[in-house]
PDB file of C-alpha atoms in Angstrom:
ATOM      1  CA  UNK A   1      10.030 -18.304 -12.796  1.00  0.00           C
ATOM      2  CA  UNK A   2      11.482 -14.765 -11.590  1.00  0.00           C
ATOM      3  CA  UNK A   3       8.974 -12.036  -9.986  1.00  0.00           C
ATOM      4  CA  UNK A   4      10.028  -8.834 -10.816  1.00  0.00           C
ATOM      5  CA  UNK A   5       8.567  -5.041 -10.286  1.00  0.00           C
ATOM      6  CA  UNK A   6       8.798  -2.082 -13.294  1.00  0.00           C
ATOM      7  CA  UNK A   7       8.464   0.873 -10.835  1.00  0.00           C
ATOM      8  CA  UNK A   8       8.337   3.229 -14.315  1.00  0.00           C
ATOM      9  CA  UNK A   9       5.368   1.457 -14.978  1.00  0.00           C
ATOM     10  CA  UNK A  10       4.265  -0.159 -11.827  1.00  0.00           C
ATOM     11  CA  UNK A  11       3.686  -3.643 -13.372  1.00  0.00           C
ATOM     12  CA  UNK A  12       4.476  -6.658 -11.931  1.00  0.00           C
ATOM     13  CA  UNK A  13       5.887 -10.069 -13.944  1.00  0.00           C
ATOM     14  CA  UNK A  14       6.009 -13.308 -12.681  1.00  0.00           C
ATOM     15  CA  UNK A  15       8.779 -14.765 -16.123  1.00  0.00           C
ATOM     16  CA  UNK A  16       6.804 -13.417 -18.718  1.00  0.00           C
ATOM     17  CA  UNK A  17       3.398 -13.270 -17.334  1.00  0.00           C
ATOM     18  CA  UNK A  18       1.823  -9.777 -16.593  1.00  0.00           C
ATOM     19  CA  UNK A  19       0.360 -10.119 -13.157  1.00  0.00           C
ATOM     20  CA  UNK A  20      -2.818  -7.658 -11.664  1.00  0.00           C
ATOM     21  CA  UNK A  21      -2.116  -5.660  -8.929  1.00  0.00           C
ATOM     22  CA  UNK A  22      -4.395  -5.307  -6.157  1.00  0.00           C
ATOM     23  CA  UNK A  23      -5.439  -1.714  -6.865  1.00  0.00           C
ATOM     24  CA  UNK A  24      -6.153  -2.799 -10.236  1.00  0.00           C
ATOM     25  CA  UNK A  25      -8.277  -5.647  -9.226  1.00  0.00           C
ATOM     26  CA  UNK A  26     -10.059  -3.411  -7.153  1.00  0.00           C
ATOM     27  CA  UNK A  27     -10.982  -0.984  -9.371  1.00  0.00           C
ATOM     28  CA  UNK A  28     -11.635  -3.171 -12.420  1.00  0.00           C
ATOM     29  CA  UNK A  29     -14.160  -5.338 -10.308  1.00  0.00           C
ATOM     30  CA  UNK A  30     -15.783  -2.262  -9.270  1.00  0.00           C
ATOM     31  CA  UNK A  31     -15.260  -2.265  -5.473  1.00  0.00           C
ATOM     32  CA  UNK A  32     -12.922   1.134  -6.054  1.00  0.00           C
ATOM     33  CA  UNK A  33     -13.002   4.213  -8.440  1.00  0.00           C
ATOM     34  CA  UNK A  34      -9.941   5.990  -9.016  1.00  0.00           C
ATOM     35  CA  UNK A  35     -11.977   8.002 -12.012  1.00  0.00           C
ATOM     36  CA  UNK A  36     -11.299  11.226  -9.993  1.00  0.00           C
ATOM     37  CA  UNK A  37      -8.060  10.823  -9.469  1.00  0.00           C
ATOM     38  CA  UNK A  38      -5.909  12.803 -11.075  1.00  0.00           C
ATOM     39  CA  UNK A  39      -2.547  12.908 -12.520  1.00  0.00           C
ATOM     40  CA  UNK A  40      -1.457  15.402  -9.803  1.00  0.00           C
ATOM     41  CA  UNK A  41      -2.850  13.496  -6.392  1.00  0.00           C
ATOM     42  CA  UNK A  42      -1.273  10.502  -7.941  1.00  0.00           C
ATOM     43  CA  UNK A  43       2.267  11.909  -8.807  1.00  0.00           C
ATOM     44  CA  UNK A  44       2.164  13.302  -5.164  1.00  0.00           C
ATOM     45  CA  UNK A  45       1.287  10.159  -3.448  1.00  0.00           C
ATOM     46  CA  UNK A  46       4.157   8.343  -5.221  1.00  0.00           C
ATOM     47  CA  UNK A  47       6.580  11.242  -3.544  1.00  0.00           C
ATOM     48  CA  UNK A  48       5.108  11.218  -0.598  1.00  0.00           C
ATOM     49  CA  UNK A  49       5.810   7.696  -0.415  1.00  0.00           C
ATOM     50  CA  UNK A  50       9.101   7.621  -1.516  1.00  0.00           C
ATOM     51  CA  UNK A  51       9.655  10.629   1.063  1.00  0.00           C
ATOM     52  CA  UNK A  52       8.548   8.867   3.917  1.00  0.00           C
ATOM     53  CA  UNK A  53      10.781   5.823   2.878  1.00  0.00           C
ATOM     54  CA  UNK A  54      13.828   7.849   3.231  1.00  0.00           C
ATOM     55  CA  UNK A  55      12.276   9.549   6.771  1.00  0.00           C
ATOM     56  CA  UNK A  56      12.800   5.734   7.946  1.00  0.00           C
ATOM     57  CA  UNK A  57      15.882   5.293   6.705  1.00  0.00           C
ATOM     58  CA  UNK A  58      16.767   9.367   8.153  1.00  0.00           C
ATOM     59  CA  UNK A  59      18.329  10.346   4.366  1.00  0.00           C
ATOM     60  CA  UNK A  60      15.404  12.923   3.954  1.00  0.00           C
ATOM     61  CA  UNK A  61      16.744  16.270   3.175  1.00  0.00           C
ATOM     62  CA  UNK A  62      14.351  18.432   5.040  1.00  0.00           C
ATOM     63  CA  UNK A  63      15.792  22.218   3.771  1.00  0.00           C
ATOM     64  CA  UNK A  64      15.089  20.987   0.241  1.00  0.00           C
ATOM     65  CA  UNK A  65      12.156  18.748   0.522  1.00  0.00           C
ATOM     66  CA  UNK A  66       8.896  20.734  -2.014  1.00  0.00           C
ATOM     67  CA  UNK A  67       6.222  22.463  -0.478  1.00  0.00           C
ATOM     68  CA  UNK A  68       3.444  20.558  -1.238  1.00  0.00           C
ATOM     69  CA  UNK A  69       5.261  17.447   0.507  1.00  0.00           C
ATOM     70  CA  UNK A  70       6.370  18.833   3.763  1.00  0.00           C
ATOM     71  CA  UNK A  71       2.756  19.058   5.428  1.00  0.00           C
ATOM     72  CA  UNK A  72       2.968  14.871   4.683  1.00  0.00           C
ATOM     73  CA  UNK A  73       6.145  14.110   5.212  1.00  0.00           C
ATOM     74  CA  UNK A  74       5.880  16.758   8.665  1.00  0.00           C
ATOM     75  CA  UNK A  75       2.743  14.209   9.599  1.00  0.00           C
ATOM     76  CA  UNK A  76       4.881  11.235   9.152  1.00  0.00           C
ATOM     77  CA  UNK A  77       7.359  12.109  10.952  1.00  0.00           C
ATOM     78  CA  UNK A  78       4.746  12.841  13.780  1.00  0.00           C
ATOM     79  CA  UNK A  79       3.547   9.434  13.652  1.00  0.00           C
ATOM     80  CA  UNK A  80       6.803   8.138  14.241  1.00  0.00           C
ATOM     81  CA  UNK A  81       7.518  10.038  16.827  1.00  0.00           C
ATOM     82  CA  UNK A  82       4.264   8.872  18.721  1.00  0.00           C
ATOM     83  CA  UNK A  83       4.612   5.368  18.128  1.00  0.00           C
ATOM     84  CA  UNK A  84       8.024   4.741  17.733  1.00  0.00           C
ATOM     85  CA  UNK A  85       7.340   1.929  15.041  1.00  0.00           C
ATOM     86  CA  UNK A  86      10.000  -0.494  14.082  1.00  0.00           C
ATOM     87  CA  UNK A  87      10.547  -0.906  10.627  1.00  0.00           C
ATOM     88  CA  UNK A  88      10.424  -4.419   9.510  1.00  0.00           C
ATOM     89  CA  UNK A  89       9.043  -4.339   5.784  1.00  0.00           C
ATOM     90  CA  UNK A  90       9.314  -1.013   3.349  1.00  0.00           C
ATOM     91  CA  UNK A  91       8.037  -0.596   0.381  1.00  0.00           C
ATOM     92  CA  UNK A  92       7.986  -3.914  -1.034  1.00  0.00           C
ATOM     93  CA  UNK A  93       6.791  -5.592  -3.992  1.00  0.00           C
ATOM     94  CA  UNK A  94       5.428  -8.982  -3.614  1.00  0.00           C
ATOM     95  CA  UNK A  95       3.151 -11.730  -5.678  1.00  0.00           C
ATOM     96  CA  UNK A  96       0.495 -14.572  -4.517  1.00  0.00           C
ATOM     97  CA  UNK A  97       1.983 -17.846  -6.400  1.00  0.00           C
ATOM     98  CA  UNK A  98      -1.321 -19.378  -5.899  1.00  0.00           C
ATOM     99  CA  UNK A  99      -3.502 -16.738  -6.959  1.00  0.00           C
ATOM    100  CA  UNK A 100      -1.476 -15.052  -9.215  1.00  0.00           C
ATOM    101  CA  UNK A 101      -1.750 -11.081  -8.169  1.00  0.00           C
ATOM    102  CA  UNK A 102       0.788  -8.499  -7.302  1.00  0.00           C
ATOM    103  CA  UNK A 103       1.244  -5.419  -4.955  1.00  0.00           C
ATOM    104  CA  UNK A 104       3.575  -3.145  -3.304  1.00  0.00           C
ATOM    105  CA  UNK A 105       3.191  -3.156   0.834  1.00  0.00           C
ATOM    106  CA  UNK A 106       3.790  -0.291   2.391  1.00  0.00           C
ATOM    107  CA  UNK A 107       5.042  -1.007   6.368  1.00  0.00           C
ATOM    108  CA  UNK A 108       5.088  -3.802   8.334  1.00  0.00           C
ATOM    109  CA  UNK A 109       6.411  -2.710  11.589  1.00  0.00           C
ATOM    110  CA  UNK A 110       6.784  -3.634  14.844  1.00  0.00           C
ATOM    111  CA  UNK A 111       4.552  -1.611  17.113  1.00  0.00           C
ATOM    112  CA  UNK A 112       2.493  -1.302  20.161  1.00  0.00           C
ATOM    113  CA  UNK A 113       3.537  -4.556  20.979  1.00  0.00           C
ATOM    114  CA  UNK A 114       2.450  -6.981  18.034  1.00  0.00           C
ATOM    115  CA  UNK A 115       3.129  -6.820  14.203  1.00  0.00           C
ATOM    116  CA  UNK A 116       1.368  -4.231  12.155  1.00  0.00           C
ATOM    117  CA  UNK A 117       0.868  -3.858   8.586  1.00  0.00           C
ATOM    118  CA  UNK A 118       0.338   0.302   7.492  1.00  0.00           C
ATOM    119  CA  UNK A 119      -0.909   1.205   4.503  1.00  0.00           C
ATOM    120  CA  UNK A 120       0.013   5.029   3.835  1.00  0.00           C
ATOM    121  CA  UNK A 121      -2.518   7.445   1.969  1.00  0.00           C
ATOM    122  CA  UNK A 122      -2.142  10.868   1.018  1.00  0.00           C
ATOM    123  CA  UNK A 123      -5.471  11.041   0.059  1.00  0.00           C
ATOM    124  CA  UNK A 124      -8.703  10.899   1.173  1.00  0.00           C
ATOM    125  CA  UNK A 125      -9.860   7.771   2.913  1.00  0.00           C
ATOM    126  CA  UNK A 126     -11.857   5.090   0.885  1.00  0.00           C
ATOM    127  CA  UNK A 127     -13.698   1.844   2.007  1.00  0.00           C
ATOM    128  CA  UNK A 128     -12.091   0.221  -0.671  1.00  0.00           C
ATOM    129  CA  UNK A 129      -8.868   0.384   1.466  1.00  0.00           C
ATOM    130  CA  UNK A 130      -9.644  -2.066   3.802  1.00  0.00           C
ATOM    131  CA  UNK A 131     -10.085  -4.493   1.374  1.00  0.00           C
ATOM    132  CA  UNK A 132      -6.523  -3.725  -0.154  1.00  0.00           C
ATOM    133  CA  UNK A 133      -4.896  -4.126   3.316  1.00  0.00           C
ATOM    134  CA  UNK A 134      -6.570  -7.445   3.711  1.00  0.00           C
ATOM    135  CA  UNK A 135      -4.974  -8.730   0.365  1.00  0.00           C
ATOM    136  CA  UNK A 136      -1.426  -6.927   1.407  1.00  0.00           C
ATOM    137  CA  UNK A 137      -1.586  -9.185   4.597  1.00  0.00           C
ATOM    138  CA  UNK A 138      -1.962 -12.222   2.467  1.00  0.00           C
ATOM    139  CA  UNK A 139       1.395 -11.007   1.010  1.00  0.00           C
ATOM    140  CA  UNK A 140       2.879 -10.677   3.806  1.00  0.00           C
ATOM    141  CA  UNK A 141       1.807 -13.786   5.306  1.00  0.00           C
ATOM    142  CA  UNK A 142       3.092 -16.206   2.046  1.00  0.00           C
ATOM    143  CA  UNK A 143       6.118 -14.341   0.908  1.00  0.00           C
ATOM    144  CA  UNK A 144       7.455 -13.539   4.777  1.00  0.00           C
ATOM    145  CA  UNK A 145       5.754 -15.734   6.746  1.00  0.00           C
ATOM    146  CA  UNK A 146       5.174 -13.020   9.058  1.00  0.00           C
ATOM    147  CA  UNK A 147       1.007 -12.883  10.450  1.00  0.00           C
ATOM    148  CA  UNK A 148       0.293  -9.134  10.909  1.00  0.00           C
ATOM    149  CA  UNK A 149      -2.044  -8.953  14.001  1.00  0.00           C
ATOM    150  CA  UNK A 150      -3.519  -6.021  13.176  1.00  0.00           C
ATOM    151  CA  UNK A 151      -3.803  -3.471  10.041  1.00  0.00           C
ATOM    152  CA  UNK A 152      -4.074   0.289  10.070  1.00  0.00           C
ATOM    153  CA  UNK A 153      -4.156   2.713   6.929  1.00  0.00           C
ATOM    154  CA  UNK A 154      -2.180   5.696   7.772  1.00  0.00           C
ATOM    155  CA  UNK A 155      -3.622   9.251   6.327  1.00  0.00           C
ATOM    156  CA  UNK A 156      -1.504  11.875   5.951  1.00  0.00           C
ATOM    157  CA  UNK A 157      -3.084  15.289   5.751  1.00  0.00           C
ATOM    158  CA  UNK A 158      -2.201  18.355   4.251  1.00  0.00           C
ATOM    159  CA  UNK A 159      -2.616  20.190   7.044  1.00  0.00           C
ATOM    160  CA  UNK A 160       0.606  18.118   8.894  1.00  0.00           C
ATOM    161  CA  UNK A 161      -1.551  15.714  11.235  1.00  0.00           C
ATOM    162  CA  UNK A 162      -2.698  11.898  10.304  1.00  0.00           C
ATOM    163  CA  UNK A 163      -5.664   9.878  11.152  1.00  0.00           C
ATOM    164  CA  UNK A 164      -4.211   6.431  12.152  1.00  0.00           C
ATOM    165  CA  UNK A 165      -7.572   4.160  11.342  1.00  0.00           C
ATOM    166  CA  UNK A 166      -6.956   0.393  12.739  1.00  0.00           C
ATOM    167  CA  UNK A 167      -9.069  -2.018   9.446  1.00  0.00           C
ATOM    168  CA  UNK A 168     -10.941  -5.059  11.581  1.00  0.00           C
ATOM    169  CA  UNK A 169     -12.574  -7.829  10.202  1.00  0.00           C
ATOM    170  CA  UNK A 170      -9.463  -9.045   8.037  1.00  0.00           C
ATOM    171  CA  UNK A 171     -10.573 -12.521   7.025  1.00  0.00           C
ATOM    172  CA  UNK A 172     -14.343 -11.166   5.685  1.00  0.00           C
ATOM    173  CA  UNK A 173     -11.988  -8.036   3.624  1.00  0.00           C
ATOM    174  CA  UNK A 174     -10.024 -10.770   2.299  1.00  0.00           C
ATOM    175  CA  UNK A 175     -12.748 -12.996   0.968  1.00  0.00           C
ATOM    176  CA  UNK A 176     -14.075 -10.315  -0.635  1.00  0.00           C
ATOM    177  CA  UNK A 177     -10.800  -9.474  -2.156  1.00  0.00           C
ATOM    178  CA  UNK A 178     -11.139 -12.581  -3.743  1.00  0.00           C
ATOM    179  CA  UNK A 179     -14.075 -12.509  -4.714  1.00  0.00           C
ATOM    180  CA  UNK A 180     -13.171  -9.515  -6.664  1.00  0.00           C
ATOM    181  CA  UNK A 181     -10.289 -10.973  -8.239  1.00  0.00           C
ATOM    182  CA  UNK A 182     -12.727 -13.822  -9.374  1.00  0.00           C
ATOM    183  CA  UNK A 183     -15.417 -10.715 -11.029  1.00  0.00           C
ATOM    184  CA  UNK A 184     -12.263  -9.504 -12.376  1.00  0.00           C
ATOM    185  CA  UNK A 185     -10.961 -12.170 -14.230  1.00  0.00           C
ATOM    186  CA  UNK A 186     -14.313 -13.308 -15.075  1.00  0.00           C
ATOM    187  CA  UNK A 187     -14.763  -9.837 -16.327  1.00  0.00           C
ATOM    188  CA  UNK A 188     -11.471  -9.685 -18.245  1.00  0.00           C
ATOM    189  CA  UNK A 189     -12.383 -13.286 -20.143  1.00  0.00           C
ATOM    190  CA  UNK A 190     -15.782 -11.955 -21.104  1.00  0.00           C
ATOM    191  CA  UNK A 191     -14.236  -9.807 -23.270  1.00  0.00           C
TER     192      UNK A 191
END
């Protein structure tokens, strides 16, 4: 069967078969709420993303880049200058086989001397986010057979600065992800 991504809709198929993403599992087993998001933060953090994609890849036009971006993209580009990552993963969509869930990874670099994965929010920070790292590591680890020895989430603020926060206990975050995809599929069949 081919995996495939819809980034219009930001669904993931594995042939024919609809497959949750790890944001969704998180927020339909009730470890995250994204009820206060809105429409506007989200729109922004899919730009910002896609901006600081094209900072790694130096085809960011800065002169025409919005207003509301620059203070992000400005704090990107700060964090690479500090610590000089290298770019080994970007942006890429991936699926479990075993346990049949999706996401989209942000980084995984090369950095301070190990592998890293980096999550990048444009929002405020959330405890739910360790738990989504842990999964994204799982990703990484059966699609590229690459072990991520440590995990940060990256915040970019409005103000141009970031809060690099390193997520520990990786193995407990991922049983609970798991756990949650069980509550979530249990949840989904009640139904």
């Amino acid at each position: 069967m081919t995996f495939r991504f819809d980034p219009e809709k930001h669904e993931y198929f594995l042939g024919d078969r609809k497959l949750e993403s790890v944001t969704e599992i998180l927020e339909r087993s009730g470890i995250a709420d994204y009820r206060f998001s809105n429409e506007e933060a989200m729109t922004r953090g899919r730009y910002v993303h896609t901006a600081t994609e094209m900072i790694d890849r130096n085809t960011l036009d800065w002169p025409i880049l919005d207003d509301t971006l620059r203070p992000y993209c400005e704090a990107y580009q700060r964090f690479i200058e500090d610590k000089r990552p290298e770019i080994l993963l970007s942006e890429k969509p991936m699926y479990h086989a075993q346990h049949l869930f999706a996401g989209t990874l942000d980084r995984v670099v090369k950095m301070d001397g190990g592998v890293a994965l980096i999550d990048i929010k444009s929002g405020a920070p959330s405890p739910a986010t360790a738990i989504q790292v842990a999964a994204y590591r799982e990703l990484v680890k059966v699609n590229e057979d690459i072990i991520p020895t440590k995990c940060f989430s990256l915040h970019l603020r409005d103000d141009g600065t970031y809060l690099l926060n390193e997520i520990k206990n990786l193995n407990r975050n991922h049983s609970i992800f798991l756990a949650a995809l069980t509550v979530e599929r249990f949840k989904k069949e009640a139904v």
